[in-house]
């Protein structure tokens, strides 16, 4: 298999975590005789600093030409705290989603037995969570007309949905439910919003094509509560852009570490990125958790239909966790560096680790097989 991958490291910890995911992919390439060609491009605050715009056209062109895109994270506090800023790193990501037609964002959330003590919700409630959020990504309030009146005292953001935008993401969500536990929950605010009523109506129509799937409807406020009270009740959650943004952050902490969770955004192209943000406080310190990005690389391999390879990455990740080779967010006392965890995973997938590992040497930053 030969694939062209555009890598967009982005800001903050983005470059560090993408480096580890690239290592894992290189390990896979070596083991299975694949060829991955990595092409690095700018987006976000780093792109604004170097080119004046958050998404240079060169990045879009490369992404359009690639088989897949691997993204680290974007964002910088110097923009977050300045509502007057005319250019913002996030605009780059939104423009890229639109340019690549990435209309569905998929965020799986699973609990790992080894991490159950880290979950902010009671262990018995968090146990057995295995859900996936299908979030519409190129419509709704994110992309509606934005207005600010002349004296700057009234602002509005329009929320529009077209039926076709709902149908295409809904079909993907139903397909996912069919190969999972066959349960789909539409989250909306149909008691208030016209767009939500269009979502409900459209889903009720599509449901007829999938008679095996049980469909539930939840208002978003209730869904936010149910996710904390009883997350294991969910299988596939389908929702619009902004509700999905909020609920997926909420759901992501159930597993105990935001740093673990991967995501994919699909449509005309496919982009893979961790759920976490750019975590500027940790940038350059080699302490960020690379697993979310490495697991995103596994999702990319699944997208290439390289399922054996994807499973091997997941096996390597599970192995590092079971053996305590984890970053500081998971174990603040006995922790390993970002690059060390990445090296171990790359070695595992390339060479069939583990044989026997000398933990002390690993802690010193060397991966030594004895
Ligand atoms: C996400 C992020 C983005 C979003 C931001 C950075 C624009 O929060 O991918 O969830 O809101 O979609
Ligand atoms: Mn978000």
XYZ file of C-alpha atoms and ligand atoms in Angstrom:
383
model
C 0.000 0.000 0.000
C 1.280 3.442 -0.889
C -0.360 6.507 0.650
C 0.214 10.234 0.668
C -0.461 11.753 4.091
C -0.568 15.484 4.743
C 0.614 16.137 8.280
C -0.550 19.349 9.935
C 1.219 19.490 13.303
C -0.345 22.850 14.236
C 0.244 24.627 17.550
C 1.164 23.882 21.167
C 1.662 20.170 21.726
C 0.469 19.419 18.167
C 3.981 18.928 16.731
C 5.003 16.583 19.574
C 1.977 14.323 19.399
C 1.917 14.123 15.608
C 5.618 13.184 15.641
C 4.750 10.108 17.725
C 1.848 9.139 15.479
C 4.116 9.413 12.433
C 6.613 7.129 14.190
C 3.858 4.581 14.758
C 2.857 4.759 11.092
C 6.496 4.356 10.065
C 6.700 1.283 12.290
C 3.639 -0.120 10.546
C 5.099 0.693 7.118
C 8.292 -1.144 8.011
C 6.521 -4.209 9.355
C 3.963 -4.568 6.561
C 5.965 -3.245 3.612
C 3.795 -0.163 3.069
C 4.974 3.215 1.900
C 3.670 6.360 3.581
C 4.758 9.672 2.203
C 4.432 12.438 4.829
C 4.062 15.997 3.663
C 4.143 18.658 6.416
C 1.967 21.751 6.150
C 1.003 24.786 8.246
C -2.319 25.669 9.848
C -3.395 27.620 12.930
C -1.446 30.178 14.957
C 1.878 28.996 13.524
C 0.518 29.647 10.029
C -0.652 33.141 11.026
C 2.802 33.888 12.446
C 4.601 32.666 9.325
C 2.219 33.600 6.524
C -0.408 35.986 7.941
C -3.302 33.573 7.371
C -4.515 30.594 9.446
C -4.883 28.307 6.427
C -2.421 28.900 3.580
C -3.686 27.758 0.157
C -0.683 25.464 -0.078
C -2.068 23.483 2.870
C -5.492 23.137 1.239
C -3.939 22.040 -2.063
C -1.790 19.418 -0.352
C -4.748 18.128 1.683
C -6.935 17.903 -1.420
C -4.245 15.868 -3.105
C -3.571 13.552 -0.139
C -5.081 10.185 0.758
C -5.571 11.364 4.331
C -4.679 14.185 6.680
C -3.191 13.854 10.148
C -3.732 16.870 12.369
C -2.205 17.640 15.774
C -3.994 20.578 17.368
C -4.406 24.259 16.791
C -4.975 27.283 19.008
C -2.982 29.793 20.986
C -3.999 31.708 24.128
C -2.893 34.992 22.587
C -5.960 34.778 20.341
C -8.380 33.245 22.859
C -8.166 36.252 25.118
C -8.620 38.785 22.374
C -12.201 38.974 21.054
C -11.116 41.777 18.696
C -8.639 39.581 16.793
C -9.466 39.603 13.090
C -7.624 36.408 12.262
C -7.893 33.402 14.551
C -6.220 29.982 14.403
C -9.618 28.204 14.585
C -10.694 29.830 11.313
C -8.049 27.665 9.662
C -9.665 24.466 10.893
C -13.188 25.574 9.977
C -12.041 26.599 6.483
C -10.251 23.299 6.040
C -13.363 21.320 7.082
C -15.377 23.245 4.528
C -12.766 23.005 1.758
C -12.470 19.239 2.202
C -16.210 18.720 2.686
C -15.637 17.007 6.054
C -19.280 16.838 7.020
C -19.058 14.122 9.681
C -16.954 14.085 12.806
C -16.690 10.730 14.541
C -15.618 10.571 18.175
C -15.547 7.181 19.883
C -15.457 7.092 23.689
C -14.536 3.948 25.563
C -13.517 3.264 29.131
C -10.308 1.356 29.776
C -10.327 -0.873 32.890
C -6.755 0.263 33.701
C -7.902 3.872 33.922
C -11.240 3.543 35.690
C -9.910 5.241 38.840
C -9.192 8.370 36.767
C -12.755 8.915 35.623
C -14.372 11.968 37.195
C -17.620 10.033 37.481
C -18.240 7.081 39.780
C -16.491 3.980 38.492
C -19.655 1.886 38.491
C -21.370 4.485 36.316
C -18.469 4.888 33.898
C -17.834 1.150 33.466
C -18.717 -0.382 30.108
C -19.055 2.923 28.335
C -18.646 2.326 24.638
C -20.257 5.027 22.573
C -19.527 6.993 19.453
C -20.620 10.503 18.633
C -21.505 11.364 15.038
C -21.344 15.137 14.881
C -22.391 17.130 11.815
C -19.354 19.269 11.011
C -19.888 21.699 8.144
C -23.299 23.243 8.868
C -25.389 24.826 11.576
C -24.491 27.840 13.654
C -20.763 27.436 12.997
C -21.205 28.325 9.347
C -24.297 30.562 9.373
C -24.187 34.257 8.679
C -22.509 36.242 11.444
C -23.511 39.829 12.105
C -22.441 42.625 14.385
C -24.253 45.932 14.157
C -22.362 49.146 13.597
C -22.134 50.316 17.169
C -21.099 46.832 18.260
C -24.032 46.259 20.626
C -26.006 43.559 18.800
C -24.657 40.337 17.335
C -26.214 37.288 15.732
C -25.166 33.888 14.416
C -27.589 32.169 12.136
C -28.255 28.439 12.388
C -29.378 26.833 9.136
C -29.663 23.187 8.141
C -30.581 21.752 4.776
C -32.188 18.350 4.616
C -29.340 16.882 2.536
C -26.840 17.937 5.199
C -28.791 15.994 7.809
C -29.337 12.970 5.595
C -25.709 12.372 4.673
C -24.405 12.398 8.255
C -27.438 10.443 9.472
C -26.803 7.656 6.966
C -23.243 7.263 8.220
C -24.513 7.160 11.805
C -27.139 4.506 10.970
C -24.505 2.448 9.145
C -22.303 2.655 12.239
C -25.196 1.582 14.469
C -25.782 -1.437 12.226
C -22.293 -2.793 12.954
C -22.464 -1.848 16.636
C -25.296 -2.378 19.142
C -27.973 -1.063 16.744
C -29.032 1.846 18.874
C -29.050 5.443 17.735
C -29.839 8.505 19.828
C -30.626 11.755 18.083
C -29.750 14.688 20.312
C -31.517 17.951 19.522
C -33.578 20.767 20.984
C -36.756 20.058 19.050
C -38.912 21.626 21.766
C -37.422 25.006 20.814
C -35.541 24.990 17.512
C -36.931 24.709 13.988
C -33.657 23.199 12.757
C -34.005 20.463 15.391
C -37.517 19.659 14.172
C -36.109 19.243 10.656
C -33.468 16.888 12.090
C -36.160 14.796 13.821
C -38.356 14.605 10.764
C -35.443 13.625 8.531
C -34.197 10.974 10.955
C -37.709 9.498 11.196
C -37.711 9.110 7.420
C -34.248 7.535 7.236
C -35.073 5.233 10.135
C -37.411 3.343 7.787
C -34.356 2.231 5.785
C -32.832 0.753 8.944
C -35.622 -1.151 10.692
C -33.118 -3.036 12.867
C -31.861 0.144 14.499
C -33.691 1.414 17.576
C -33.904 5.193 17.562
C -34.211 7.374 20.670
C -34.630 11.123 20.837
C -33.151 13.244 23.594
C -33.124 16.971 24.160
C -29.579 18.219 24.443
C -29.924 19.411 28.042
C -31.149 15.993 29.108
C -28.437 14.309 27.012
C -25.760 16.321 28.827
C -27.135 14.965 32.104
C -27.570 11.374 30.904
C -23.969 11.265 29.676
C -22.787 11.768 33.235
C -25.466 9.694 34.964
C -25.396 6.661 32.731
C -23.065 6.833 29.721
C -23.237 3.109 29.019
C -26.853 3.503 27.815
C -25.524 5.114 24.603
C -24.328 3.409 21.453
C -24.369 5.902 18.551
C -25.177 9.530 19.310
C -26.097 11.630 16.298
C -26.249 15.393 16.589
C -25.719 18.759 14.957
C -22.500 20.735 14.910
C -22.533 22.781 18.114
C -24.320 20.246 20.324
C -21.794 17.688 19.111
C -18.913 19.974 19.950
C -20.108 20.397 23.510
C -21.243 16.835 24.174
C -18.107 15.294 22.739
C -15.911 17.268 25.135
C -18.172 16.209 27.972
C -18.120 12.563 26.899
C -14.377 12.591 26.366
C -13.540 12.903 30.051
C -15.572 9.848 31.042
C -12.667 7.575 30.160
C -10.357 9.385 32.553
C -8.086 11.141 30.119
C -8.897 13.528 27.340
C -5.462 12.758 25.945
C -6.510 9.281 24.896
C -9.276 9.981 22.489
C -9.002 9.936 18.716
C -11.362 11.282 16.112
C -11.925 11.255 12.411
C -13.626 13.749 10.168
C -14.865 12.372 6.911
C -16.572 13.545 3.760
C -14.819 14.245 0.467
C -11.530 13.595 2.255
C -10.596 12.079 5.611
C -8.842 13.866 8.435
C -7.680 12.310 11.697
C -6.900 14.170 14.904
C -6.966 13.749 18.661
C -9.881 15.307 20.508
C -7.707 17.367 22.813
C -6.616 20.909 22.095
C -3.186 22.486 21.755
C -2.477 22.480 25.546
C 0.010 25.367 25.285
C 1.180 25.003 28.905
C 2.722 21.641 28.022
C 4.196 22.604 24.646
C 7.819 21.564 24.169
C 7.991 19.699 27.507
C 7.634 16.167 26.130
C 4.847 15.432 28.640
C 1.690 15.436 26.488
C -0.185 12.193 25.969
C 0.432 11.050 22.375
C -2.138 8.232 22.503
C -5.063 10.269 21.159
C -3.048 11.061 18.038
C -1.601 7.560 17.739
C -5.126 6.107 17.984
C -6.204 8.632 15.352
C -3.485 7.170 13.119
C -5.080 3.766 13.771
C -8.417 5.177 12.605
C -6.612 6.372 9.480
C -5.369 2.832 8.836
C -8.921 1.536 9.244
C -9.943 4.119 6.661
C -7.279 2.669 4.331
C -8.879 -0.743 5.052
C -5.645 -1.790 6.756
C -7.548 -3.250 9.696
C -4.830 -5.639 10.842
C -2.384 -2.754 11.001
C -4.879 -0.560 12.872
C -5.527 -3.328 15.392
C -1.802 -3.734 15.944
C -1.512 -0.053 16.897
C -4.438 -0.442 19.304
C -2.822 -3.539 20.757
C 0.432 -1.608 21.259
C -1.439 1.222 22.969
C -3.247 -1.196 25.291
C 0.085 -2.869 26.054
C 1.729 0.433 27.070
C -1.198 1.191 29.363
C -1.269 -2.237 30.952
C 2.454 -1.977 31.682
C 2.319 1.508 33.093
C 4.203 3.148 30.212
C 1.980 6.182 30.419
C 2.338 9.949 30.422
C 1.864 12.258 33.383
C -1.867 12.837 32.863
C -2.431 9.148 33.583
C 0.197 8.544 36.237
C 1.571 11.725 37.812
C 4.188 9.784 39.818
C 5.644 7.104 37.576
C 5.317 8.690 34.207
C 7.120 8.426 30.902
C 7.798 11.071 28.296
C 5.707 11.623 25.195
C 8.591 10.534 22.983
C 9.289 7.421 25.081
C 5.698 6.215 24.879
C 5.813 6.913 21.142
C 9.098 5.002 20.737
C 7.663 2.004 22.563
C 4.594 1.925 20.372
C 6.637 2.310 17.194
C 8.949 -0.495 18.322
C 6.030 -2.675 19.287
C 4.358 -2.393 15.910
C 7.619 -2.683 13.962
C 9.335 -5.482 15.845
C 6.863 -7.397 17.887
C 7.730 -5.986 21.267
C 7.343 -6.980 24.017
C 9.987 -9.505 24.587
C 11.434 -8.302 27.808
C 11.819 -4.692 28.599
C 14.088 -3.066 31.110
C 11.776 -0.537 32.733
C 14.578 1.382 34.365
C 16.270 2.095 31.077
C 13.007 3.164 29.576
C 12.464 5.650 32.345
C 15.831 7.129 31.454
C 14.561 7.676 27.967
C 16.053 4.634 26.282
C 14.103 1.764 24.942
C 16.172 -1.287 25.696
C 15.156 -4.791 24.966
C 16.946 -7.372 27.100
C -13.280 20.819 17.927
C -12.816 22.195 18.295
C -13.185 23.136 17.174
C -14.692 23.125 17.057
C -12.643 24.555 17.327
C -11.154 24.566 17.509
C -13.062 25.438 16.190
O -13.345 22.588 19.516
O -12.756 20.254 16.944
O -14.148 20.277 18.603
O -15.382 23.834 17.792
O -15.196 22.413 16.198
Mn -14.581 21.103 20.469
